[in-house]
Short mmCIF file of C-alpha atoms in Angstrom, two decimals:
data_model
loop_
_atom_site.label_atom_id
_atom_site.label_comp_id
_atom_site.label_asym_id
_atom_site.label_seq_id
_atom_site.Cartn_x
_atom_site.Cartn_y
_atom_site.Cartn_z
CA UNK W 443 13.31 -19.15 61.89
CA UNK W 444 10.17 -18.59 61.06
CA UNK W 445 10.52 -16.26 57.65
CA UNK W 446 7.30 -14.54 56.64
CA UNK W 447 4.09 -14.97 58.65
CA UNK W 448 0.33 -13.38 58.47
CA UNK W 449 -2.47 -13.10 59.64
CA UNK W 450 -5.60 -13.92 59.77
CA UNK W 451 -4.93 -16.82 57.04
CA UNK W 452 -8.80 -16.16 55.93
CA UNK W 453 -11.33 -13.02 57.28
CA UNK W 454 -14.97 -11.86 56.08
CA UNK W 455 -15.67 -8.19 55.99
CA UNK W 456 -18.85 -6.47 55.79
CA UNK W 457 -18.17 -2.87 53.24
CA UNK W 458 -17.41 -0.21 55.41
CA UNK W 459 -15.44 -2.09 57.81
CA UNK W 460 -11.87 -1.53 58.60
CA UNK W 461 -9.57 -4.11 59.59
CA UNK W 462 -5.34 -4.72 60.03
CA UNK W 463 -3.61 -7.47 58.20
CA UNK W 464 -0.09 -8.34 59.83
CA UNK W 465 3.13 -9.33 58.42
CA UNK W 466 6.06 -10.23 60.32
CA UNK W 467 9.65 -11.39 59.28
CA UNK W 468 12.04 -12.36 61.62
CA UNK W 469 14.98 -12.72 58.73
CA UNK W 470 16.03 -8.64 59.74
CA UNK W 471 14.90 -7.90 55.85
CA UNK W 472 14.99 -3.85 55.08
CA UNK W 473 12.82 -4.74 52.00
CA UNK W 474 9.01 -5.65 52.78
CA UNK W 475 5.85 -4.97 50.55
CA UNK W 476 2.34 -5.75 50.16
CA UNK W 477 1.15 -7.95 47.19
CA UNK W 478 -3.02 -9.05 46.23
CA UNK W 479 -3.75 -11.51 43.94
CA UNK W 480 -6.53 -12.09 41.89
CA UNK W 481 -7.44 -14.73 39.28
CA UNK W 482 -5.48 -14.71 36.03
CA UNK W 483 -3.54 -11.31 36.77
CA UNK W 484 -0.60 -12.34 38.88
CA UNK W 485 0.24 -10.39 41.98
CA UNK W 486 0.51 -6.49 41.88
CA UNK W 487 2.32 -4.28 44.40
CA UNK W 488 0.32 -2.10 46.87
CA UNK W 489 2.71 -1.02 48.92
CA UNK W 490 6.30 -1.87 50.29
CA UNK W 491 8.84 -0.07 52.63
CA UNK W 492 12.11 0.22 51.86
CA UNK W 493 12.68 0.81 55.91
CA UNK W 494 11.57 1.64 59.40
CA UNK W 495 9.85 4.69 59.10
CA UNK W 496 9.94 4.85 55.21
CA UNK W 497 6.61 3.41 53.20
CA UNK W 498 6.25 4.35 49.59
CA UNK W 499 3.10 3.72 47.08
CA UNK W 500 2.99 0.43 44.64
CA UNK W 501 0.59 -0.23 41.65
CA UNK W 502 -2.48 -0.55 43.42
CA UNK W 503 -2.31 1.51 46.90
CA UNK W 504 -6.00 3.14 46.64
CA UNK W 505 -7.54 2.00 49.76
CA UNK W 506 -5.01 0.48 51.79
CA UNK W 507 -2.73 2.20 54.36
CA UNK W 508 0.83 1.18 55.54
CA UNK W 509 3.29 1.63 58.57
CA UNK W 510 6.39 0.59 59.21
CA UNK W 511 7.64 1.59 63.39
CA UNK W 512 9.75 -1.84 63.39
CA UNK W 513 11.90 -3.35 61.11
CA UNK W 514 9.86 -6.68 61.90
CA UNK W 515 6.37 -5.83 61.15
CA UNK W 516 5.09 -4.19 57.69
CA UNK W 517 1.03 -3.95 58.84
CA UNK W 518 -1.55 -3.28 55.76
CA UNK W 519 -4.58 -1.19 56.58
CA UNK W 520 -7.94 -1.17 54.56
CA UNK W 521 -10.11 2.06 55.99
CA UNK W 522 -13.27 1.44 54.76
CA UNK W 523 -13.60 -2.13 52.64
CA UNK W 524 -15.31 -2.63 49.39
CA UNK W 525 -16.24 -5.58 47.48
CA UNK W 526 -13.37 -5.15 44.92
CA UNK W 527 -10.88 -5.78 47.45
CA UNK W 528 -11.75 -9.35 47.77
CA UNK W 529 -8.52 -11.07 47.34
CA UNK W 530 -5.79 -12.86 48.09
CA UNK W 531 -3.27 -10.85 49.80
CA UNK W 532 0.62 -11.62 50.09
CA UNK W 533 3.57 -9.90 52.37
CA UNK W 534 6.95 -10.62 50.96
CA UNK W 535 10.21 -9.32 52.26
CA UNK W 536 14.01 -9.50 50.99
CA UNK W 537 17.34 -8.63 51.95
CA UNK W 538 17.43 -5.13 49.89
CA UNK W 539 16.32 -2.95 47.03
CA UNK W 540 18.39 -5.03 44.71
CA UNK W 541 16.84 -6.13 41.42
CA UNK W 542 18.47 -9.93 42.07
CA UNK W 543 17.28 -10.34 45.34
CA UNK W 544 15.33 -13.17 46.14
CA UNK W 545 11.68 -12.31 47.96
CA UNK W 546 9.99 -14.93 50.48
CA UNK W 547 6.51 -14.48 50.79
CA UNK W 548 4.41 -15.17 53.20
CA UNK W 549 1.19 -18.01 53.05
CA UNK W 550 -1.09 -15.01 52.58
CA UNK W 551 -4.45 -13.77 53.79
CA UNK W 552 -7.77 -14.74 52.08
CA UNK W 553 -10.22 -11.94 52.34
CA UNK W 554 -13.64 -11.79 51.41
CA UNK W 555 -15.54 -8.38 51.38
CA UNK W 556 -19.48 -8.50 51.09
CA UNK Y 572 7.58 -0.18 30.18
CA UNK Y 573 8.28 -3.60 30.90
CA UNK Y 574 6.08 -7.03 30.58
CA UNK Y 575 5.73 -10.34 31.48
CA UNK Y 576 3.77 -12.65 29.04
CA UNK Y 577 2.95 -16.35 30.40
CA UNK Y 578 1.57 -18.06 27.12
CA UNK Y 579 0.05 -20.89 28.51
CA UNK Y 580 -2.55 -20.28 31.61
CA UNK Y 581 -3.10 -23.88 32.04
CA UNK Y 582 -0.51 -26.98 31.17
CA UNK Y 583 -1.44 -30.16 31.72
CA UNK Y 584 1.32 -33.67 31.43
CA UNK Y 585 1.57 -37.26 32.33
CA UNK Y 586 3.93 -38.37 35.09
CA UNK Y 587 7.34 -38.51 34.12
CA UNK Y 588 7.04 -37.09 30.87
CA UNK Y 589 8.81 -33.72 29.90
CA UNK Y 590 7.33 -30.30 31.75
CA UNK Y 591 7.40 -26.87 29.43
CA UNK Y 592 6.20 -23.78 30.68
CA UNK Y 593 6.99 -20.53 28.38
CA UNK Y 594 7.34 -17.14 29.24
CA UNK Y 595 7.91 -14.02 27.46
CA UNK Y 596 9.13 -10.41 28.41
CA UNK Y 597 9.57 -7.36 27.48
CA UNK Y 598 12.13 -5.02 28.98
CA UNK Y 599 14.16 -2.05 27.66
CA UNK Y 600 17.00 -3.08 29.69
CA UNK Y 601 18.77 -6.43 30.96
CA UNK Y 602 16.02 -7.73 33.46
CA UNK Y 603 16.41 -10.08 36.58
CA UNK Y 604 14.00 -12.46 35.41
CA UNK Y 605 12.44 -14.97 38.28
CA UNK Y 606 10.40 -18.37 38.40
CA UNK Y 607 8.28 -18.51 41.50
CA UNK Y 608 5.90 -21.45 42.10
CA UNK Y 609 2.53 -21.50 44.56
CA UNK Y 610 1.77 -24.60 46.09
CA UNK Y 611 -1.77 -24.84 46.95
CA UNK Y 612 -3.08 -22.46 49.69
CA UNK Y 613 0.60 -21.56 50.14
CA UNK Y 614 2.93 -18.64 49.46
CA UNK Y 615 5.10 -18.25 46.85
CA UNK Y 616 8.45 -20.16 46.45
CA UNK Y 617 11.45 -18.71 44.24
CA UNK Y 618 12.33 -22.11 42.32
CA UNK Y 619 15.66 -20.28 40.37
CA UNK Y 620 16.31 -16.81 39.38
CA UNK Y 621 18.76 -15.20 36.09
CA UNK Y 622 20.96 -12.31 37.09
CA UNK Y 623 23.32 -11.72 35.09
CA UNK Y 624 26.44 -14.33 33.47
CA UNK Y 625 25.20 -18.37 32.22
CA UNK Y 626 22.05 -18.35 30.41
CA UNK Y 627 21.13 -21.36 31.49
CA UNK Y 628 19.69 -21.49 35.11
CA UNK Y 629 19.47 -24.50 37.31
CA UNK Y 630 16.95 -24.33 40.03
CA UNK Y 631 15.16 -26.45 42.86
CA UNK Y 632 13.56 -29.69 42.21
CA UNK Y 633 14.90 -30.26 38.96
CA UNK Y 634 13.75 -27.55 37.35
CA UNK Y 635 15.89 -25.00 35.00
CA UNK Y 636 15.07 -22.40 32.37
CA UNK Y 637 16.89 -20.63 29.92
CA UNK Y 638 17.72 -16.98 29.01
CA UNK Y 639 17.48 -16.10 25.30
CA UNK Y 640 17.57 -12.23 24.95
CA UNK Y 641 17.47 -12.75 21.11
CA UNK Y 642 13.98 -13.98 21.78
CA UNK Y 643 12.86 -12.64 24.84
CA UNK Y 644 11.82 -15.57 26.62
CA UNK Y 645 12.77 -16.98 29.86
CA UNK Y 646 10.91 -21.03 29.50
CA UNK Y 647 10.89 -23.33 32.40
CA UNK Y 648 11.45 -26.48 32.01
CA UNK Y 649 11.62 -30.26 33.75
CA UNK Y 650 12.64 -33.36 32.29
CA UNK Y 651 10.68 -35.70 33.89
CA UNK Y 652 7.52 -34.50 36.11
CA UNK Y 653 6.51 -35.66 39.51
CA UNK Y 654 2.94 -35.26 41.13
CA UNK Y 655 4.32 -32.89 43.73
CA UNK Y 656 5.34 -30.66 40.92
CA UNK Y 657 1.28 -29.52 40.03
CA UNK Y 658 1.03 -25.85 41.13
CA UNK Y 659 1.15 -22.62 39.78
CA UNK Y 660 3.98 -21.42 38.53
CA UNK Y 661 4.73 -17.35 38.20
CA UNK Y 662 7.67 -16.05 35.93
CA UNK Y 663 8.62 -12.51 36.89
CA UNK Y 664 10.80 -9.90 35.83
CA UNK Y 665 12.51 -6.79 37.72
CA UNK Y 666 11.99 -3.49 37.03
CA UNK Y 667 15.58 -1.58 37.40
CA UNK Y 668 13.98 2.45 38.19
CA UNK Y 669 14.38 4.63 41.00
CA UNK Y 670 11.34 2.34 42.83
CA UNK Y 671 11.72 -1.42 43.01
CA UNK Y 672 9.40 -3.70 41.79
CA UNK Y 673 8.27 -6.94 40.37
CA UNK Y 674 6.14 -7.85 37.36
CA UNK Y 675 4.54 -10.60 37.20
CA UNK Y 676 3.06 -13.13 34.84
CA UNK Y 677 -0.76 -14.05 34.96
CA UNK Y 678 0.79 -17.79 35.79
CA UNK Y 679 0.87 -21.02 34.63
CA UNK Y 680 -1.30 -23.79 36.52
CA UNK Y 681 0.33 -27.19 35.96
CA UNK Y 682 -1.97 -30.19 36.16
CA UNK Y 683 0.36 -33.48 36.27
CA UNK Y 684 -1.32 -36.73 35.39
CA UNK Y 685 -1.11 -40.26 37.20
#
């Protein structure tokens, strides 16, 4: 059991570039969403899926795309990068919707746009 | 609108000596209210969560926090630290609308001294 993996664990992006990050869970979890972190602000939500086939909007979606075809993999998409989306970047996933459920996160992706 | 206030960004103790860490929220309703901690160049952990019923929550590693509603605060606290215990620690509250989410804390780095 593996619970939350990503990857890359670190990547360097030029603005203008495009590039996947992957999250996988192999814990069957409906719940899955997209988290960045940067210093002294905590983690906000970009996007999560509630589903296969069903993606909605977090906090902080401008910029970043999301599909979810399996209920294994939650993929986040930047389409063109930009320097203020240098951060840390965390998948999490959980059981369901429920406000008690516990998330498990992932070990993140560092990312580093020039 | 709901809010998560970690009063201390950086806590610093001596080995074996007593570990505080205070949080603060805000919530129109009766929150789920979390303690997640982040290891170094890790993901996050849940270390014990408050649902609803005892106040007092026991969580991993010795840790345990309290719910006061009269004072809105949701501390975490140790009795005795250990080295292993220095990392950042995140308290977090759910949001109960129509679209799940977390709020998090700007976190609490804990520096533990030989």
């Amino acid at each position: 059991n593996a619970g939350v993996t990503q990857t890359p664990k670190f990547q360097v992006l030029k603005t203008g570039q495009s590039m996947t990050l992957q999250c996988a869970q192999d814990m069957n979890h409906e719940y899955m969403s997209w988290y960045r972190q940067d210093p002294g602000m905590g983690l906000r939500l970009i996007h999560y899926s509630v589903g296969a086939g069903i993606t909605d909007q977090g906090e902080v979606p401008n910029g970043y795309n999301v599909s979810r075809s399996t209920t294994e993999d939650f993929p986040l998409r930047l389409l063109s990068a930009a320097p203020s989306q240098t951060s840390v970047y965390f998948c999490a996933s959980s059981y369901s919707l429920a406000t008690t459920e516990t998330q498990y996160f992932g070990p993140g992706t560092r990312l580093l746009v020039l | 609108a709901q809010s998560v206030t970690q009063l201390d960004s950086h806590v610093s103790v001596s080995e074996g000596t007593p570990v505080l860490l205070r949080c603060n929220y805000s919530s129109s309703y009766s929150p789920s209210l979390f303690w997640y901690v982040q290891h170094p160049n890790k993901g996050l952990q849940l270390l014990l969560k408050y649902t609803t019923g005892a106040t007092l929550v026991k969580g991993i590693n010795g840790f345990e926090a309290e719910f006061k509603k009269s004072e809105t605060s949701f501390h975490l606290t140790k009795p005795s630290a250990h080295m292993s215990d220095a990392a950042e620690y995140f308290c977090v509250v759910s949001r109960d609308t129509g679209r799940r989410a977390l709020t998090f804390g700007s976190g609490t780095r804990l520096q533990v001294q030989p």
